[in-house]
Amino acid sequence: MEIVVLADHVSVGELVGSTIADLVQNDPATVLGLATGSSPLPVYQDLIDRVERGGLDLSGATAFTLDEYVGLPPSHPEAYRSFIRRVFTLAAGISDDRLKTPEVAGSDIVGSCARYEQAIRSAGGVALQLLGIGSDGHIGFNEPTSSLGSRTRMKTLTDQTLADNARFFDDDIDQVPNHVVTQGIGTILEARHVVLVAAGQSKADAVAAAVEGPLTAMVPASALQLHPHATIVLDDAAASKLTLLDYYRSAYARKPEWQGI
Ligand code: GLP
């Protein structure tokens, strides 16, 4: 696991954006794993800027999102498919047919989850999975006690996540859907490179638990400790509770540039 600590959220976006841009330049048909939430927004902005400057073409890439609310009409602005189109894929030139999101309509959620897993496999697997982290340590919508081997399935949100996400629903917790479909932790761990981004003091405890705490289903992001290529990119505030902070900083400063992240 590599921990990269940068001065601010914009720098986090630039570093991860350049990594994704390099990946797509090497393979225009790259399969990307996208995350919602506010943490990846500077990454998306960096990529959109590159596309608008003419330095990057994302039109051949395919994108799979991590999760989706159950019970929101697809047209709802906070449905994750709407969100990711609005903040990223439309401006980045990734067409709707290349944007894959979990299907949550209809009664066959179990079948649609299995089909989502199959679609990821058929596409050749995810090359780079972008992740945020919930304040309770969740990734995707894998709440504490999610199986570390879990696959795409329906989950029920914790009260903490409902409260955290109420800000997207007029601060009204009763409007936040209780149920979601999310890629499982086992699904996420199959991506070839996993990049978790976090910014702000509110993420410091979850980041410290995920990076330096024990591997435990109580902190789903700690499962990244099992991944052979996991990169955690933080701003100063999100990194502030890490015990080995000086080591992470000096290791990154001494890293040969050719290694990338
Ligand atoms: C939601 C998403 C997660 C995201 C988390 C944190 O729960 N399902 O993928 O990481 O929010 O969101 P934010 O980055 O806005 O703090």
Coordinates of C-alpha atoms and ligand atoms in Angstrom, one line a residue:
M1 CA 0.0 0.0 0.0
E2 CA 1.4 3.4 -0.9
I3 CA 0.4 6.5 1.0
V4 CA 0.8 9.8 -0.9
V5 CA 0.2 13.0 1.1
L6 CA -0.3 16.3 -0.8
A7 CA -1.0 19.8 0.2
D8 CA -4.6 20.1 -0.9
H9 CA -7.5 18.5 -2.6
V10 CA -6.7 20.0 -6.0
S11 CA -3.2 18.5 -6.0
V12 CA -4.8 15.1 -5.2
G13 CA -7.0 15.6 -8.3
E14 CA -4.0 16.5 -10.5
L15 CA -1.9 13.5 -9.4
V16 CA -4.7 10.9 -9.9
G17 CA -5.9 12.7 -13.0
S18 CA -2.4 12.4 -14.6
T19 CA -2.2 8.7 -13.6
I20 CA -5.6 8.0 -15.3
A21 CA -4.6 10.1 -18.3
D22 CA -1.4 8.0 -18.7
L23 CA -3.3 4.8 -18.5
V24 CA -5.8 5.9 -21.2
Q25 CA -3.0 7.2 -23.4
N26 CA -1.4 3.7 -23.3
D27 CA -4.7 2.0 -23.8
P28 CA -7.6 4.1 -25.2
A29 CA -10.0 1.3 -24.4
T30 CA -9.1 1.3 -20.7
V31 CA -11.8 0.1 -18.3
L32 CA -12.1 2.6 -15.4
G33 CA -13.9 2.2 -12.1
L34 CA -15.6 5.4 -11.0
A35 CA -16.7 6.6 -7.6
T36 CA -19.3 9.1 -6.6
G37 CA -19.3 11.5 -3.7
S38 CA -17.3 14.7 -3.4
S39 CA -13.8 13.2 -2.9
P40 CA -13.1 12.3 -6.6
L41 CA -14.5 15.6 -8.0
P42 CA -11.0 17.2 -8.4
V43 CA -9.9 14.1 -10.3
Y44 CA -12.8 14.4 -12.6
Q45 CA -12.2 18.1 -13.1
D46 CA -8.6 17.5 -13.9
L47 CA -9.6 14.9 -16.5
I48 CA -12.2 17.2 -18.0
D49 CA -9.7 20.0 -18.3
R50 CA -7.3 17.7 -20.1
V51 CA -10.1 16.6 -22.5
E52 CA -11.1 20.2 -23.1
R53 CA -7.5 21.2 -23.8
G54 CA -7.3 18.5 -26.4
G55 CA -4.7 16.5 -24.5
L56 CA -6.8 13.5 -23.7
D57 CA -9.5 11.4 -25.4
L58 CA -11.6 9.4 -23.1
S59 CA -14.2 8.4 -25.7
G60 CA -12.8 4.9 -26.1
A61 CA -12.8 4.2 -22.4
T62 CA -15.5 2.3 -20.6
A63 CA -16.6 3.2 -17.0
F64 CA -18.2 1.1 -14.3
T65 CA -19.5 2.9 -11.3
L66 CA -19.4 1.3 -7.8
D67 CA -22.9 1.7 -6.6
E68 CA -26.4 3.1 -6.9
Y69 CA -29.3 4.0 -4.7
V70 CA -32.3 1.7 -4.8
G71 CA -35.7 3.5 -5.1
L72 CA -34.7 6.7 -6.8
P73 CA -36.1 7.3 -10.3
P74 CA -33.2 7.3 -12.8
S75 CA -34.0 11.0 -13.5
H76 CA -33.4 12.0 -9.9
P77 CA -30.4 14.3 -9.7
E78 CA -28.8 12.3 -6.9
A79 CA -29.2 8.9 -8.5
Y80 CA -25.6 8.0 -9.0
R81 CA -26.0 7.5 -12.7
S82 CA -27.3 11.1 -13.0
F83 CA -24.6 12.3 -10.7
I84 CA -21.6 10.8 -12.5
R85 CA -23.0 11.9 -15.9
R86 CA -23.4 15.5 -14.6
V87 CA -20.0 15.8 -12.9
F88 CA -17.9 13.7 -15.3
T89 CA -18.8 11.5 -18.2
L90 CA -20.8 14.0 -20.3
A91 CA -18.1 16.6 -20.2
A92 CA -15.3 14.0 -20.5
G93 CA -16.8 12.5 -23.7
I94 CA -17.7 9.1 -22.3
S95 CA -20.9 8.2 -24.0
D96 CA -23.9 6.8 -22.1
D97 CA -23.5 3.3 -23.6
R98 CA -19.9 3.2 -22.2
L99 CA -21.1 4.3 -18.8
K100 CA -22.1 1.2 -16.9
T101 CA -24.0 1.5 -13.6
P102 CA -25.8 -1.1 -11.5
E103 CA -29.3 -1.7 -12.6
V104 CA -31.7 -1.2 -9.7
A105 CA -35.1 -1.0 -11.3
G106 CA -37.4 -4.0 -11.3
S107 CA -37.7 -6.9 -8.9
D108 CA -34.8 -9.0 -10.0
I109 CA -32.0 -7.2 -8.1
V110 CA -30.2 -10.4 -7.5
G111 CA -30.1 -11.2 -11.2
S112 CA -29.1 -7.7 -12.1
C113 CA -26.2 -7.8 -9.6
A114 CA -24.9 -11.0 -11.1
R115 CA -25.2 -9.4 -14.6
Y116 CA -23.2 -6.4 -13.4
E117 CA -20.4 -8.7 -12.2
Q118 CA -20.5 -10.5 -15.5
A119 CA -20.3 -7.2 -17.4
I120 CA -17.2 -6.2 -15.5
R121 CA -15.6 -9.6 -16.3
S122 CA -16.6 -9.4 -20.0
A123 CA -15.1 -6.0 -20.3
G124 CA -11.8 -7.5 -19.1
G125 CA -11.9 -6.2 -15.6
V126 CA -11.3 -2.8 -14.2
A127 CA -7.8 -1.3 -14.8
L128 CA -8.0 1.4 -12.2
Q129 CA -10.7 1.7 -9.6
L130 CA -11.2 5.1 -8.0
L131 CA -12.5 5.1 -4.4
G132 CA -13.6 7.6 -1.8
I133 CA -14.0 6.6 1.8
G134 CA -17.1 7.0 4.1
S135 CA -16.6 8.5 7.5
D136 CA -17.4 5.0 8.9
G137 CA -14.7 3.5 6.6
H138 CA -17.0 2.2 3.9
I139 CA -15.9 1.9 0.3
G140 CA -18.5 1.9 -2.4
F141 CA -21.5 1.3 -0.1
N142 CA -19.9 -1.6 1.7
E143 CA -20.8 -0.7 5.3
P144 CA -19.0 -2.0 8.3
T145 CA -19.3 -5.8 8.7
S146 CA -19.6 -6.2 4.9
S147 CA -17.9 -9.5 4.0
L148 CA -14.3 -8.9 2.7
G149 CA -15.2 -11.3 0.0
S150 CA -18.5 -9.8 -0.9
R151 CA -19.7 -9.4 -4.5
T152 CA -22.2 -6.9 -6.0
R153 CA -25.4 -7.0 -3.9
M154 CA -28.0 -4.9 -2.1
K155 CA -27.0 -3.4 1.2
T156 CA -28.8 -1.3 3.8
L157 CA -27.1 2.0 4.8
T158 CA -26.0 2.8 8.4
D159 CA -27.5 5.7 10.2
Q160 CA -24.1 7.4 10.0
T161 CA -24.1 7.2 6.2
L162 CA -27.7 8.3 5.9
A163 CA -26.8 11.4 8.0
D164 CA -23.6 12.0 6.0
N165 CA -25.5 11.8 2.7
A166 CA -28.5 13.9 3.8
R167 CA -26.6 17.0 2.5
F168 CA -27.4 15.8 -1.0
F169 CA -31.1 15.5 -0.2
D170 CA -31.9 19.0 1.2
D171 CA -30.4 18.0 4.6
D172 CA -33.4 15.7 5.0
I173 CA -32.3 12.3 6.2
D174 CA -35.8 10.9 5.4
Q175 CA -35.2 11.5 1.7
V176 CA -32.0 9.4 1.6
P177 CA -32.8 6.0 0.2
N178 CA -32.1 3.3 2.8
H179 CA -31.1 0.7 0.3
V180 CA -28.3 0.6 -2.3
V181 CA -26.7 -1.8 -4.7
T182 CA -22.9 -1.8 -4.5
Q183 CA -20.0 -3.7 -5.9
G184 CA -18.7 -6.0 -3.1
I185 CA -15.3 -5.7 -1.5
G186 CA -14.2 -8.8 -3.3
T187 CA -15.3 -7.2 -6.6
I188 CA -13.4 -4.0 -5.9
L189 CA -10.2 -5.9 -4.9
E190 CA -10.2 -7.5 -8.4
A191 CA -9.4 -4.1 -10.0
R192 CA -5.7 -4.1 -11.1
H193 CA -5.0 -0.8 -9.4
V194 CA -7.1 0.7 -6.6
V195 CA -6.7 4.4 -5.8
L196 CA -8.5 5.8 -2.8
V197 CA -8.7 9.5 -2.4
A198 CA -9.7 11.4 0.7
A199 CA -9.6 15.1 1.7
G200 CA -10.5 16.9 4.9
Q201 CA -10.3 16.4 8.6
S202 CA -13.6 14.5 8.7
K203 CA -11.9 11.6 6.9
A204 CA -8.8 11.5 9.1
D205 CA -10.1 8.8 11.6
A206 CA -11.4 6.6 8.8
V207 CA -8.2 6.9 6.8
A208 CA -6.0 6.1 9.9
A209 CA -8.2 3.0 10.7
A210 CA -8.1 1.8 7.1
V211 CA -4.3 2.3 6.6
E212 CA -2.8 1.6 10.0
G213 CA -5.5 -0.3 11.8
P214 CA -6.2 -4.0 11.7
L215 CA -7.7 -5.7 8.6
T216 CA -11.3 -5.9 9.7
A217 CA -14.8 -6.0 8.2
M218 CA -15.5 -3.2 10.7
V219 CA -13.5 -0.9 8.5
P220 CA -14.2 -2.0 5.0
A221 CA -11.5 0.2 3.5
S222 CA -8.9 -1.8 5.5
A223 CA -9.4 -4.6 2.9
L224 CA -7.2 -2.5 0.6
Q225 CA -4.3 -3.8 2.8
L226 CA -4.8 -7.1 0.9
H227 CA -4.4 -5.5 -2.6
P228 CA -1.1 -5.8 -4.4
H229 CA -1.4 -2.3 -5.9
A230 CA -3.3 0.1 -3.7
T231 CA -2.6 3.8 -3.6
I232 CA -4.0 6.1 -1.0
V233 CA -3.8 9.8 -2.0
L234 CA -4.6 12.2 0.8
D235 CA -4.5 15.9 1.5
D236 CA -2.8 17.0 4.7
A237 CA -6.0 17.1 6.8
A238 CA -7.1 13.6 5.8
A239 CA -3.6 12.3 6.6
S240 CA -3.3 14.1 9.9
K241 CA -4.0 11.1 12.2
L242 CA -1.5 8.7 10.5
T243 CA 1.2 7.5 12.9
L244 CA 3.8 7.0 10.1
L245 CA 3.1 10.2 8.3
D246 CA 6.7 11.3 8.2
Y247 CA 7.7 8.0 6.7
Y248 CA 5.0 8.2 3.9
R249 CA 6.1 11.8 3.1
S250 CA 9.8 10.9 2.9
A251 CA 9.2 7.7 1.0
Y252 CA 7.2 9.5 -1.7
A253 CA 9.7 12.3 -1.9
R254 CA 12.5 9.8 -2.5
K255 CA 10.6 7.8 -5.0
P256 CA 12.0 7.5 -8.5
E257 CA 9.7 9.4 -10.9
W258 CA 9.5 6.6 -13.4
Q259 CA 7.6 4.5 -10.9
G260 CA 4.5 6.7 -10.9
I261 CA 1.9 5.7 -8.4
Ligands
GLP1 C1 -20.9 7.6 -0.7 C2 -20.4 6.7 -1.8 C3 -18.9 6.4 -1.6 C4 -18.1 7.6 -1.2 C5 -18.7 8.1 0.1 C6 -17.9 9.3 0.6 O1 -21.2 6.8 0.4 N1 -21.1 5.6 -2.0 O2 -18.4 5.8 -2.8 O3 -16.8 7.2 -1.0 O4 -20.0 8.5 -0.2 O5 -18.4 10.5 0.0 P1 -17.6 11.9 0.0 O6 -16.5 11.7 -0.9 O7 -18.6 12.8 -0.6 O8 -17.2 12.1 1.4

